[in-house]
PDB file of C-alpha atoms in Angstrom:
ATOM      1  CA  MET A   1      -5.342   7.885  14.019  1.00  0.00           C
ATOM      2  CA  LEU A   2      -3.645   6.003  16.828  1.00  0.00           C
ATOM      3  CA  ARG A   3       0.134   6.486  17.019  1.00  0.00           C
ATOM      4  CA  PHE A   4       2.665   4.905  19.320  1.00  0.00           C
ATOM      5  CA  THR A   5       6.463   4.880  19.555  1.00  0.00           C
ATOM      6  CA  THR A   6       8.908   3.372  22.013  1.00  0.00           C
ATOM      7  CA  ASP A   7      11.133   6.440  21.733  1.00  0.00           C
ATOM      8  CA  ASP A   8       9.645   7.908  24.911  1.00  0.00           C
ATOM      9  CA  ILE A   9      10.110   4.724  26.954  1.00  0.00           C
ATOM     10  CA  PRO A  10      13.353   3.850  28.784  1.00  0.00           C
ATOM     11  CA  ALA A  11      15.448   1.506  26.653  1.00  0.00           C
ATOM     12  CA  GLN A  12      15.354  -1.328  29.183  1.00  0.00           C
ATOM     13  CA  ASP A  13      11.524  -1.307  29.187  1.00  0.00           C
ATOM     14  CA  ARG A  14      10.804  -0.882  25.465  1.00  0.00           C
ATOM     15  CA  PHE A  15      10.541  -4.488  24.380  1.00  0.00           C
ATOM     16  CA  GLU A  16       8.484  -5.574  27.380  1.00  0.00           C
ATOM     17  CA  HIS A  17       6.060  -2.696  26.838  1.00  0.00           C
ATOM     18  CA  TRP A  18       5.809  -3.510  23.124  1.00  0.00           C
ATOM     19  CA  ARG A  19       5.255  -7.192  23.820  1.00  0.00           C
ATOM     20  CA  GLU A  20       2.473  -6.607  26.312  1.00  0.00           C
ATOM     21  CA  THR A  21       0.742  -3.506  24.969  1.00  0.00           C
ATOM     22  CA  ARG A  22       1.153  -3.864  21.197  1.00  0.00           C
ATOM     23  CA  GLY A  23       1.511  -7.609  20.855  1.00  0.00           C
ATOM     24  CA  ARG A  24      -0.569  -9.276  23.525  1.00  0.00           C
ATOM     25  CA  SER A  25      -3.275  -6.667  24.151  1.00  0.00           C
ATOM     26  CA  LEU A  26      -3.758  -5.061  20.739  1.00  0.00           C
ATOM     27  CA  PHE A  27      -2.937  -7.752  18.157  1.00  0.00           C
ATOM     28  CA  GLY A  28      -3.462 -10.859  20.260  1.00  0.00           C
ATOM     29  CA  VAL A  29      -0.057 -12.335  19.435  1.00  0.00           C
ATOM     30  CA  THR A  30       2.951 -13.588  21.364  1.00  0.00           C
ATOM     31  CA  ILE A  31       6.275 -11.981  20.474  1.00  0.00           C
ATOM     32  CA  GLU A  32       9.742 -12.970  21.632  1.00  0.00           C
ATOM     33  CA  LEU A  33      13.242 -11.563  21.330  1.00  0.00           C
ATOM     34  CA  ASP A  34      16.522 -12.864  22.708  1.00  0.00           C
ATOM     35  CA  ARG A  35      17.247 -11.122  25.982  1.00  0.00           C
ATOM     36  CA  GLU A  36      20.608  -9.760  24.847  1.00  0.00           C
ATOM     37  CA  LYS A  37      18.902  -7.927  21.948  1.00  0.00           C
ATOM     38  CA  ARG A  38      16.132  -6.294  23.942  1.00  0.00           C
ATOM     39  CA  GLY A  39      18.167  -3.273  24.992  1.00  0.00           C
ATOM     40  CA  ASP A  40      18.419  -2.157  21.353  1.00  0.00           C
ATOM     41  CA  PHE A  41      14.734  -2.677  20.565  1.00  0.00           C
ATOM     42  CA  SER A  42      12.610   0.097  19.099  1.00  0.00           C
ATOM     43  CA  GLY A  43       9.215   0.183  17.445  1.00  0.00           C
ATOM     44  CA  HIS A  44       6.687   2.524  15.860  1.00  0.00           C
ATOM     45  CA  PHE A  45       3.008   1.816  15.281  1.00  0.00           C
ATOM     46  CA  THR A  46       0.027   3.535  13.671  1.00  0.00           C
ATOM     47  CA  ALA A  47      -3.567   2.416  13.199  1.00  0.00           C
ATOM     48  CA  GLU A  48      -6.655   4.051  11.753  1.00  0.00           C
ATOM     49  CA  ALA A  49     -10.192   3.116  10.837  1.00  0.00           C
ATOM     50  CA  TYR A  50     -10.841   3.091   7.116  1.00  0.00           C
ATOM     51  CA  GLY A  51     -13.971   1.908   5.330  1.00  0.00           C
ATOM     52  CA  GLY A  52     -15.044  -0.334   8.195  1.00  0.00           C
ATOM     53  CA  ALA A  53     -11.587  -1.921   8.465  1.00  0.00           C
ATOM     54  CA  ILE A  54      -8.479  -1.156  10.512  1.00  0.00           C
ATOM     55  CA  VAL A  55      -5.328  -0.226   8.598  1.00  0.00           C
ATOM     56  CA  SER A  56      -2.181  -0.470  10.701  1.00  0.00           C
ATOM     57  CA  GLU A  57       1.562  -0.187  10.166  1.00  0.00           C
ATOM     58  CA  LEU A  58       4.423  -1.545  12.237  1.00  0.00           C
ATOM     59  CA  GLN A  59       8.087  -0.634  11.955  1.00  0.00           C
ATOM     60  CA  ALA A  60      10.249  -2.309  14.553  1.00  0.00           C
ATOM     61  CA  SER A  61      13.324  -4.339  15.345  1.00  0.00           C
ATOM     62  CA  ALA A  62      13.076  -7.928  14.150  1.00  0.00           C
ATOM     63  CA  TYR A  63      11.460 -10.423  16.544  1.00  0.00           C
ATOM     64  CA  ARG A  64       9.664 -13.774  16.565  1.00  0.00           C
ATOM     65  CA  VAL A  65       5.865 -13.690  16.520  1.00  0.00           C
ATOM     66  CA  SER A  66       3.135 -16.305  16.891  1.00  0.00           C
ATOM     67  CA  ARG A  67      -0.598 -16.536  17.336  1.00  0.00           C
ATOM     68  CA  THR A  68      -1.318 -19.434  19.632  1.00  0.00           C
ATOM     69  CA  PRO A  69      -4.606 -21.084  20.651  1.00  0.00           C
ATOM     70  CA  GLN A  70      -4.260 -19.222  23.945  1.00  0.00           C
ATOM     71  CA  ASP A  71      -3.891 -15.899  22.087  1.00  0.00           C
ATOM     72  CA  ILE A  72      -7.020 -16.653  20.052  1.00  0.00           C
ATOM     73  CA  ALA A  73      -9.017 -17.588  23.147  1.00  0.00           C
ATOM     74  CA  ARG A  74      -7.931 -14.391  24.873  1.00  0.00           C
ATOM     75  CA  LEU A  75      -8.503 -12.013  21.946  1.00  0.00           C
ATOM     76  CA  SER A  76     -10.655 -13.456  19.183  1.00  0.00           C
ATOM     77  CA  SER A  77     -12.072 -11.708  16.136  1.00  0.00           C
ATOM     78  CA  ASP A  78     -13.779 -13.050  13.045  1.00  0.00           C
ATOM     79  CA  SER A  79     -11.711 -11.061  10.551  1.00  0.00           C
ATOM     80  CA  LEU A  80      -9.866 -11.313   7.255  1.00  0.00           C
ATOM     81  CA  LEU A  81      -6.230 -10.286   7.675  1.00  0.00           C
ATOM     82  CA  LEU A  82      -4.194  -8.911   4.776  1.00  0.00           C
ATOM     83  CA  GLY A  83      -0.517  -8.355   5.521  1.00  0.00           C
ATOM     84  CA  TRP A  84       2.156  -6.642   3.435  1.00  0.00           C
ATOM     85  CA  GLN A  85       5.812  -7.313   4.299  1.00  0.00           C
ATOM     86  CA  ILE A  86       7.239  -4.087   2.874  1.00  0.00           C
ATOM     87  CA  GLU A  87      10.701  -4.573   4.391  1.00  0.00           C
ATOM     88  CA  GLY A  88      12.250  -7.488   6.186  1.00  0.00           C
ATOM     89  CA  GLY A  89      11.130 -11.085   5.848  1.00  0.00           C
ATOM     90  CA  GLY A  90      11.425 -14.565   7.218  1.00  0.00           C
ATOM     91  CA  TRP A  91       9.548 -17.826   7.526  1.00  0.00           C
ATOM     92  CA  MET A  92       5.921 -18.429   8.474  1.00  0.00           C
ATOM     93  CA  GLU A  93       4.702 -21.766   9.767  1.00  0.00           C
ATOM     94  CA  THR A  94       0.974 -22.521   9.868  1.00  0.00           C
ATOM     95  CA  GLY A  95       0.715 -26.222  10.553  1.00  0.00           C
ATOM     96  CA  ARG A  96      -1.122 -26.650   7.234  1.00  0.00           C
ATOM     97  CA  ARG A  97       0.189 -27.913   3.914  1.00  0.00           C
ATOM     98  CA  PRO A  98       2.557 -26.500   2.924  1.00  0.00           C
ATOM     99  CA  ALA A  99       3.485 -25.971   6.544  1.00  0.00           C
ATOM    100  CA  LEU A 100       6.277 -23.493   5.885  1.00  0.00           C
ATOM    101  CA  HIS A 101       6.142 -20.354   3.742  1.00  0.00           C
ATOM    102  CA  ARG A 102       9.003 -18.009   2.931  1.00  0.00           C
ATOM    103  CA  ILE A 103       7.936 -14.376   3.274  1.00  0.00           C
ATOM    104  CA  ASP A 104      10.233 -12.007   1.390  1.00  0.00           C
ATOM    105  CA  SER A 105      10.151  -8.215   1.171  1.00  0.00           C
ATOM    106  CA  GLY A 106       7.169  -7.205  -0.939  1.00  0.00           C
ATOM    107  CA  ALA A 107       5.147 -10.322  -0.131  1.00  0.00           C
ATOM    108  CA  PHE A 108       1.479 -10.255   0.810  1.00  0.00           C
ATOM    109  CA  THR A 109      -0.259 -12.718   3.084  1.00  0.00           C
ATOM    110  CA  VAL A 110      -3.947 -13.363   3.608  1.00  0.00           C
ATOM    111  CA  GLY A 111      -5.616 -15.440   6.278  1.00  0.00           C
ATOM    112  CA  HIS A 112      -8.315 -15.657   8.915  1.00  0.00           C
ATOM    113  CA  SER A 113      -7.683 -14.108  12.305  1.00  0.00           C
ATOM    114  CA  GLU A 114      -8.491 -17.321  14.197  1.00  0.00           C
ATOM    115  CA  GLN A 115      -5.776 -19.396  12.544  1.00  0.00           C
ATOM    116  CA  THR A 116      -2.567 -20.127  14.408  1.00  0.00           C
ATOM    117  CA  TYR A 117       0.855 -19.368  12.959  1.00  0.00           C
ATOM    118  CA  SER A 118       4.433 -18.608  13.929  1.00  0.00           C
ATOM    119  CA  GLY A 119       6.891 -16.340  12.176  1.00  0.00           C
ATOM    120  CA  THR A 120      10.680 -16.233  12.401  1.00  0.00           C
ATOM    121  CA  PRO A 121      12.720 -13.399  10.840  1.00  0.00           C
ATOM    122  CA  ASN A 122      15.598 -14.256   8.527  1.00  0.00           C
ATOM    123  CA  THR A 123      17.504 -11.077   9.360  1.00  0.00           C
ATOM    124  CA  ASP A 124      18.239  -8.864  12.347  1.00  0.00           C
ATOM    125  CA  ARG A 125      17.337  -5.754  10.363  1.00  0.00           C
ATOM    126  CA  ARG A 126      14.211  -3.766  11.137  1.00  0.00           C
ATOM    127  CA  PHE A 127      10.982  -4.707   9.418  1.00  0.00           C
ATOM    128  CA  LEU A 128       8.129  -2.653   7.990  1.00  0.00           C
ATOM    129  CA  TRP A 129       4.733  -4.317   7.856  1.00  0.00           C
ATOM    130  CA  ARG A 130       1.243  -3.093   7.031  1.00  0.00           C
ATOM    131  CA  MET A 131      -2.001  -4.870   7.739  1.00  0.00           C
ATOM    132  CA  ILE A 132      -5.646  -4.462   6.834  1.00  0.00           C
ATOM    133  CA  LYS A 133      -8.053  -6.143   9.239  1.00  0.00           C
ATOM    134  CA  ILE A 134     -11.518  -6.566   7.730  1.00  0.00           C
ATOM    135  CA  PRO A 135     -14.291  -7.678  10.145  1.00  0.00           C
ATOM    136  CA  LEU A 136     -16.364 -10.380   8.490  1.00  0.00           C
ATOM    137  CA  ALA A 137     -19.563  -9.737  10.435  1.00  0.00           C
ATOM    138  CA  GLY A 138     -22.016  -8.360   7.891  1.00  0.00           C
ATOM    139  CA  CYS A 139     -19.474  -8.711   5.080  1.00  0.00           C
ATOM    140  CA  ASP A 140     -21.463  -9.666   1.993  1.00  0.00           C
ATOM    141  CA  PHE A 141     -18.613 -10.792  -0.283  1.00  0.00           C
ATOM    142  CA  ALA A 142     -16.793 -13.353   1.856  1.00  0.00           C
ATOM    143  CA  PRO A 143     -17.617 -17.060   2.070  1.00  0.00           C
ATOM    144  CA  PRO A 144     -16.890 -18.915   5.331  1.00  0.00           C
ATOM    145  CA  LEU A 145     -13.197 -18.336   6.039  1.00  0.00           C
ATOM    146  CA  ALA A 146     -12.544 -19.811   9.478  1.00  0.00           C
ATOM    147  CA  ASP A 147     -10.281 -22.451   7.908  1.00  0.00           C
ATOM    148  CA  LEU A 148      -8.218 -19.972   5.849  1.00  0.00           C
ATOM    149  CA  ALA A 149      -4.667 -20.379   7.140  1.00  0.00           C
ATOM    150  CA  SER A 150      -2.344 -17.446   6.540  1.00  0.00           C
ATOM    151  CA  GLN A 151      -0.587 -17.817   3.180  1.00  0.00           C
ATOM    152  CA  PRO A 152       1.285 -15.709   0.624  1.00  0.00           C
ATOM    153  CA  ILE A 153      -0.612 -14.240  -2.305  1.00  0.00           C
ATOM    154  CA  ARG A 154       0.554 -15.651  -5.630  1.00  0.00           C
ATOM    155  CA  ALA A 155       2.936 -13.517  -7.702  1.00  0.00           C
ATOM    156  CA  ALA A 156       0.396 -13.049 -10.496  1.00  0.00           C
ATOM    157  CA  TRP A 157      -1.780 -10.984  -8.151  1.00  0.00           C
ATOM    158  CA  LEU A 158       0.934  -8.898  -6.493  1.00  0.00           C
ATOM    159  CA  ARG A 159       0.725  -5.927  -8.892  1.00  0.00           C
ATOM    160  CA  PRO A 160      -2.999  -5.155  -8.475  1.00  0.00           C
ATOM    161  CA  VAL A 161      -3.047  -5.959  -4.765  1.00  0.00           C
ATOM    162  CA  THR A 162      -0.022  -3.740  -4.120  1.00  0.00           C
ATOM    163  CA  ALA A 163      -1.530  -0.871  -6.084  1.00  0.00           C
ATOM    164  CA  LEU A 164      -4.831  -1.084  -4.240  1.00  0.00           C
ATOM    165  CA  PHE A 165      -3.100  -1.411  -0.865  1.00  0.00           C
ATOM    166  CA  LEU A 166      -1.167   1.789  -1.585  1.00  0.00           C
ATOM    167  CA  ALA A 167      -4.333   3.571  -2.732  1.00  0.00           C
ATOM    168  CA  ILE A 168      -6.271   2.824   0.450  1.00  0.00           C
ATOM    169  CA  GLY A 169      -6.058   5.999   2.480  1.00  0.00           C
ATOM    170  CA  ALA A 170      -3.986   7.861  -0.119  1.00  0.00           C
ATOM    171  CA  ARG A 171      -5.007  11.445  -0.831  1.00  0.00           C
ATOM    172  CA  ASP A 172      -4.903  11.153  -4.615  1.00  0.00           C
ATOM    173  CA  ALA A 173      -6.395   7.697  -5.016  1.00  0.00           C
ATOM    174  CA  VAL A 174      -9.324   7.165  -7.364  1.00  0.00           C
ATOM    175  CA  LEU A 175     -11.531   5.123  -5.058  1.00  0.00           C
ATOM    176  CA  PRO A 176     -15.321   5.515  -5.003  1.00  0.00           C
ATOM    177  CA  ASP A 177     -15.243   5.616  -1.190  1.00  0.00           C
ATOM    178  CA  PRO A 178     -13.254   3.968   1.616  1.00  0.00           C
ATOM    179  CA  ALA A 179     -15.675   1.057   1.966  1.00  0.00           C
ATOM    180  CA  ALA A 180     -15.423   0.333  -1.757  1.00  0.00           C
ATOM    181  CA  GLY A 181     -11.638   0.204  -1.514  1.00  0.00           C
ATOM    182  CA  ILE A 182     -11.778  -2.250   1.387  1.00  0.00           C
ATOM    183  CA  ASP A 183     -14.381  -4.353  -0.413  1.00  0.00           C
ATOM    184  CA  ALA A 184     -12.197  -4.454  -3.531  1.00  0.00           C
ATOM    185  CA  ILE A 185      -8.967  -5.478  -1.808  1.00  0.00           C
ATOM    186  CA  GLY A 186     -10.785  -8.097   0.244  1.00  0.00           C
ATOM    187  CA  ARG A 187     -12.272  -9.567  -2.923  1.00  0.00           C
ATOM    188  CA  LEU A 188      -8.923  -9.577  -4.724  1.00  0.00           C
ATOM    189  CA  ALA A 189      -7.212 -11.329  -1.824  1.00  0.00           C
ATOM    190  CA  LEU A 190      -9.844 -14.054  -1.800  1.00  0.00           C
ATOM    191  CA  VAL A 191      -9.764 -14.429  -5.582  1.00  0.00           C
ATOM    192  CA  ALA A 192      -5.988 -14.829  -5.322  1.00  0.00           C
ATOM    193  CA  THR A 193      -6.440 -17.677  -2.830  1.00  0.00           C
ATOM    194  CA  GLY A 194      -9.192 -19.352  -4.850  1.00  0.00           C
ATOM    195  CA  ARG A 195     -11.924 -18.560  -2.320  1.00  0.00           C
ATOM    196  CA  LEU A 196     -13.842 -16.361  -4.787  1.00  0.00           C
ATOM    197  CA  PRO A 197     -14.318 -16.847  -8.550  1.00  0.00           C
ATOM    198  CA  HIS A 198     -12.399 -14.307 -10.617  1.00  0.00           C
ATOM    199  CA  HIS A 199     -15.102 -14.155 -13.301  1.00  0.00           C
ATOM    200  CA  ALA A 200     -17.875 -12.836 -11.019  1.00  0.00           C
ATOM    201  CA  PRO A 201     -18.857  -9.254 -12.026  1.00  0.00           C
ATOM    202  CA  GLU A 202     -18.113  -7.755  -8.614  1.00  0.00           C
ATOM    203  CA  ASN A 203     -14.683  -9.391  -8.491  1.00  0.00           C
ATOM    204  CA  ARG A 204     -13.815  -8.291 -12.014  1.00  0.00           C
ATOM    205  CA  ALA A 205     -14.797  -4.747 -11.006  1.00  0.00           C
ATOM    206  CA  ALA A 206     -12.443  -5.001  -8.018  1.00  0.00           C
ATOM    207  CA  LEU A 207      -9.616  -6.017 -10.358  1.00  0.00           C
ATOM    208  CA  ARG A 208     -10.342  -3.095 -12.693  1.00  0.00           C
ATOM    209  CA  LEU A 209     -10.234  -0.684  -9.763  1.00  0.00           C
ATOM    210  CA  ALA A 210      -6.884  -2.115  -8.661  1.00  0.00           C
ATOM    211  CA  LEU A 211      -5.444  -1.964 -12.177  1.00  0.00           C
ATOM    212  CA  LEU A 212      -6.501   1.678 -12.426  1.00  0.00           C
ATOM    213  CA  GLN A 213      -4.414   2.420  -9.321  1.00  0.00           C
ATOM    214  CA  ALA A 214      -1.507   0.518 -10.879  1.00  0.00           C
ATOM    215  CA  ALA A 215      -1.839   2.468 -14.142  1.00  0.00           C
ATOM    216  CA  ARG A 216      -1.873   5.785 -12.298  1.00  0.00           C
ATOM    217  CA  ALA A 217       1.268   4.735 -10.403  1.00  0.00           C
ATOM    218  CA  ILE A 218       3.036   4.044 -13.711  1.00  0.00           C
ATOM    219  CA  LEU A 219       2.005   7.459 -15.026  1.00  0.00           C
ATOM    220  CA  ARG A 220       3.437   9.171 -11.959  1.00  0.00           C
ATOM    221  CA  ARG A 221       6.621   7.121 -12.143  1.00  0.00           C
ATOM    222  CA  ASP A 222       7.277   7.698 -15.858  1.00  0.00           C
ATOM    223  CA  LEU A 223       5.646  11.054 -16.562  1.00  0.00           C
ATOM    224  CA  ASP A 224       9.014  12.500 -17.590  1.00  0.00           C
ATOM    225  CA  ARG A 225       8.956  10.262 -20.666  1.00  0.00           C
ATOM    226  CA  PRO A 226       7.542  12.138 -23.687  1.00  0.00           C
ATOM    227  CA  ASP A 227       6.862   8.772 -25.354  1.00  0.00           C
ATOM    228  CA  LEU A 228       4.748   7.430 -22.491  1.00  0.00           C
ATOM    229  CA  SER A 229       1.722   6.001 -24.260  1.00  0.00           C
ATOM    230  CA  PRO A 230      -1.321   3.821 -23.566  1.00  0.00           C
ATOM    231  CA  SER A 231       0.331   0.915 -25.372  1.00  0.00           C
ATOM    232  CA  LEU A 232       3.411   1.076 -23.145  1.00  0.00           C
ATOM    233  CA  VAL A 233       1.365   1.185 -19.939  1.00  0.00           C
ATOM    234  CA  ALA A 234      -1.019  -1.520 -21.164  1.00  0.00           C
ATOM    235  CA  ARG A 235       1.900  -3.795 -21.984  1.00  0.00           C
ATOM    236  CA  GLU A 236       3.352  -3.395 -18.500  1.00  0.00           C
ATOM    237  CA  LEU A 237      -0.004  -4.206 -16.908  1.00  0.00           C
ATOM    238  CA  GLY A 238      -0.691  -7.130 -19.204  1.00  0.00           C
ATOM    239  CA  VAL A 239      -3.898  -5.692 -20.698  1.00  0.00           C
ATOM    240  CA  SER A 240      -4.857  -4.368 -24.118  1.00  0.00           C
ATOM    241  CA  PRO A 241      -4.830  -0.604 -24.868  1.00  0.00           C
ATOM    242  CA  ARG A 242      -8.633  -0.742 -25.167  1.00  0.00           C
ATOM    243  CA  GLN A 243      -8.913  -2.360 -21.730  1.00  0.00           C
ATOM    244  CA  LEU A 244      -6.567   0.282 -20.339  1.00  0.00           C
ATOM    245  CA  HIS A 245      -8.798   3.103 -21.584  1.00  0.00           C
ATOM    246  CA  ILE A 246     -11.819   1.363 -20.031  1.00  0.00           C
ATOM    247  CA  LEU A 247     -10.030   1.385 -16.653  1.00  0.00           C
ATOM    248  CA  PHE A 248     -10.000   5.203 -16.681  1.00  0.00           C
ATOM    249  CA  GLU A 249     -13.672   5.663 -17.601  1.00  0.00           C
ATOM    250  CA  PRO A 250     -15.112   5.497 -14.030  1.00  0.00           C
ATOM    251  CA  SER A 251     -12.691   8.230 -12.893  1.00  0.00           C
ATOM    252  CA  GLY A 252     -14.140  10.725 -15.376  1.00  0.00           C
ATOM    253  CA  LEU A 253     -10.651  11.482 -16.700  1.00  0.00           C
ATOM    254  CA  SER A 254      -9.111   9.855 -19.737  1.00  0.00           C
ATOM    255  CA  PHE A 255      -5.610   8.411 -19.836  1.00  0.00           C
ATOM    256  CA  ALA A 256      -4.320  11.534 -21.614  1.00  0.00           C
ATOM    257  CA  ARG A 257      -5.989  14.002 -19.239  1.00  0.00           C
ATOM    258  CA  THR A 258      -4.761  12.071 -16.195  1.00  0.00           C
ATOM    259  CA  LEU A 259      -1.186  12.069 -17.489  1.00  0.00           C
ATOM    260  CA  THR A 260      -1.311  15.776 -18.321  1.00  0.00           C
ATOM    261  CA  GLY A 261      -2.665  16.506 -14.852  1.00  0.00           C
ATOM    262  CA  PHE A 262       0.194  14.636 -13.197  1.00  0.00           C
ATOM    263  CA  ARG A 263       2.738  16.443 -15.357  1.00  0.00           C
ATOM    264  CA  LEU A 264       1.246  19.822 -14.502  1.00  0.00           C
ATOM    265  CA  GLU A 265       1.232  19.039 -10.783  1.00  0.00           C
ATOM    266  CA  ARG A 266       4.939  18.245 -10.864  1.00  0.00           C
ATOM    267  CA  ALA A 267       5.713  21.231 -13.068  1.00  0.00           C
ATOM    268  CA  LEU A 268       3.910  23.525 -10.637  1.00  0.00           C
ATOM    269  CA  ARG A 269       5.949  22.224  -7.710  1.00  0.00           C
ATOM    270  CA  LEU A 270       9.188  22.721  -9.614  1.00  0.00           C
ATOM    271  CA  LEU A 271       8.210  26.215 -10.709  1.00  0.00           C
ATOM    272  CA  LEU A 272       7.535  27.269  -7.149  1.00  0.00           C
ATOM    273  CA  HIS A 273      10.364  25.482  -5.364  1.00  0.00           C
ATOM    274  CA  ARG A 274      13.175  25.245  -7.912  1.00  0.00           C
ATOM    275  CA  GLN A 275      13.605  28.862  -8.917  1.00  0.00           C
ATOM    276  CA  GLU A 276      17.007  28.182 -10.484  1.00  0.00           C
ATOM    277  CA  ARG A 277      15.469  25.992 -13.199  1.00  0.00           C
ATOM    278  CA  THR A 278      14.129  27.565 -16.391  1.00  0.00           C
ATOM    279  CA  VAL A 279      10.564  27.086 -17.547  1.00  0.00           C
ATOM    280  CA  ALA A 280      11.761  25.165 -20.597  1.00  0.00           C
ATOM    281  CA  ASP A 281      13.879  22.846 -18.443  1.00  0.00           C
ATOM    282  CA  ILE A 282      10.907  22.121 -16.187  1.00  0.00           C
ATOM    283  CA  ALA A 283       8.547  21.536 -19.112  1.00  0.00           C
ATOM    284  CA  TYR A 284      10.812  18.955 -20.734  1.00  0.00           C
ATOM    285  CA  ALA A 285      11.663  17.349 -17.379  1.00  0.00           C
ATOM    286  CA  CYS A 286       7.937  16.765 -16.842  1.00  0.00           C
ATOM    287  CA  GLY A 287       7.485  14.999 -20.155  1.00  0.00           C
ATOM    288  CA  PHE A 288       5.994  17.754 -22.317  1.00  0.00           C
ATOM    289  CA  ASP A 289       7.173  17.385 -25.920  1.00  0.00           C
ATOM    290  CA  SER A 290       7.256  21.128 -26.619  1.00  0.00           C
ATOM    291  CA  LEU A 291       7.232  24.412 -24.763  1.00  0.00           C
ATOM    292  CA  ALA A 292       4.109  25.514 -26.636  1.00  0.00           C
ATOM    293  CA  THR A 293       2.204  22.430 -25.455  1.00  0.00           C
ATOM    294  CA  PHE A 294       3.287  23.084 -21.877  1.00  0.00           C
ATOM    295  CA  TYR A 295       2.220  26.746 -21.943  1.00  0.00           C
ATOM    296  CA  ARG A 296      -1.147  25.847 -23.451  1.00  0.00           C
ATOM    297  CA  ALA A 297      -1.863  23.120 -20.895  1.00  0.00           C
ATOM    298  CA  PHE A 298      -0.618  25.222 -17.981  1.00  0.00           C
ATOM    299  CA  ARG A 299      -2.782  28.221 -18.886  1.00  0.00           C
ATOM    300  CA  ALA A 300      -5.829  25.976 -19.325  1.00  0.00           C
ATOM    301  CA  ALA A 301      -5.281  24.441 -15.889  1.00  0.00           C
ATOM    302  CA  TYR A 302      -4.223  27.472 -13.825  1.00  0.00           C
ATOM    303  CA  GLY A 303      -5.469  30.496 -15.798  1.00  0.00           C
ATOM    304  CA  MET A 304      -2.022  32.065 -16.144  1.00  0.00           C
ATOM    305  CA  THR A 305       1.370  31.416 -17.692  1.00  0.00           C
ATOM    306  CA  PRO A 306       4.148  29.556 -15.866  1.00  0.00           C
ATOM    307  CA  LEU A 307       6.120  32.813 -15.545  1.00  0.00           C
ATOM    308  CA  ASP A 308       3.095  34.594 -14.035  1.00  0.00           C
ATOM    309  CA  MET A 309       2.656  31.727 -11.562  1.00  0.00           C
ATOM    310  CA  ARG A 310       6.315  31.894 -10.568  1.00  0.00           C
ATOM    311  CA  ALA A 311       5.987  35.639  -9.945  1.00  0.00           C
ATOM    312  CA  MET A 312       3.035  35.219  -7.561  1.00  0.00           C
ATOM    313  CA  PRO A 313       3.700  35.931  -3.863  1.00  0.00           C
ATOM    314  CA  PRO A 314       4.086  32.679  -1.890  1.00  0.00           C
ATOM    315  CA  ALA A 315       1.072  33.459   0.285  1.00  0.00           C
ATOM    316  CA  VAL A 316      -1.155  33.731  -2.797  1.00  0.00           C
ATOM    317  CA  VAL A 317      -0.125  30.495  -4.536  1.00  0.00           C
TER     318      VAL A 317
END
């Protein structure tokens, strides 16, 4: 993984270094910031290869950014760009209809790397932005995309795209392999823009993979609810309970087993790190409906009781 921060650079040189090294040389963009604001600039950047793509993250002071014809001529790449504006926001102008897009926190954009654009922040607060850059050479799912101007992904697709974006590179994600995750999110982005048909088998499979990540995120979020059920999760995702169960089949773990596993993981952490809490308190806090159910599931998973686990020396656990 490539990491960079301006923290080690003198304050008066930080913006200029960021503009030349990160903006111009690495991303092929032109960035600008009013001179009186440059002394307070700071930025952090990471990038790593994943499944044939580059996944990068920027957190920095707000600034104006554009990709001009000169930038493209200097640093060209035939790539699909997926951007996620996690924090911050502003306006993006592409010169296409509609020419101006509002980009709020949580928005996703998709476009081709050789399209021009300009972005203006609507706040002076720092921004957090992630990007997946997918080279199109040898990519078997993408139609010609050179005319795909950067644009926001429609709201109807935000849930699955967000879930899959979070899963890419995550330790506990249920992805067949990195390349499959990149293939799936690329397909979803192009379906969302109308460049791929949603009914094609490969694209429907990409949606199922994304919805599985979304379902798992709901289970982690709400595992403390004893009444958490397939019908509740299915309703939130906009699918039927039967479709929800089908989502879990490729993972080899059912909905119920996945939920129990998440509850046990959290219970184990609490047992080891929150010694002041009783076993019963932890069991109910993790969504188990009875102490007997918790003990039975815990012993099946770890081969000992919760009290025995808590008594183990730290170096052994």
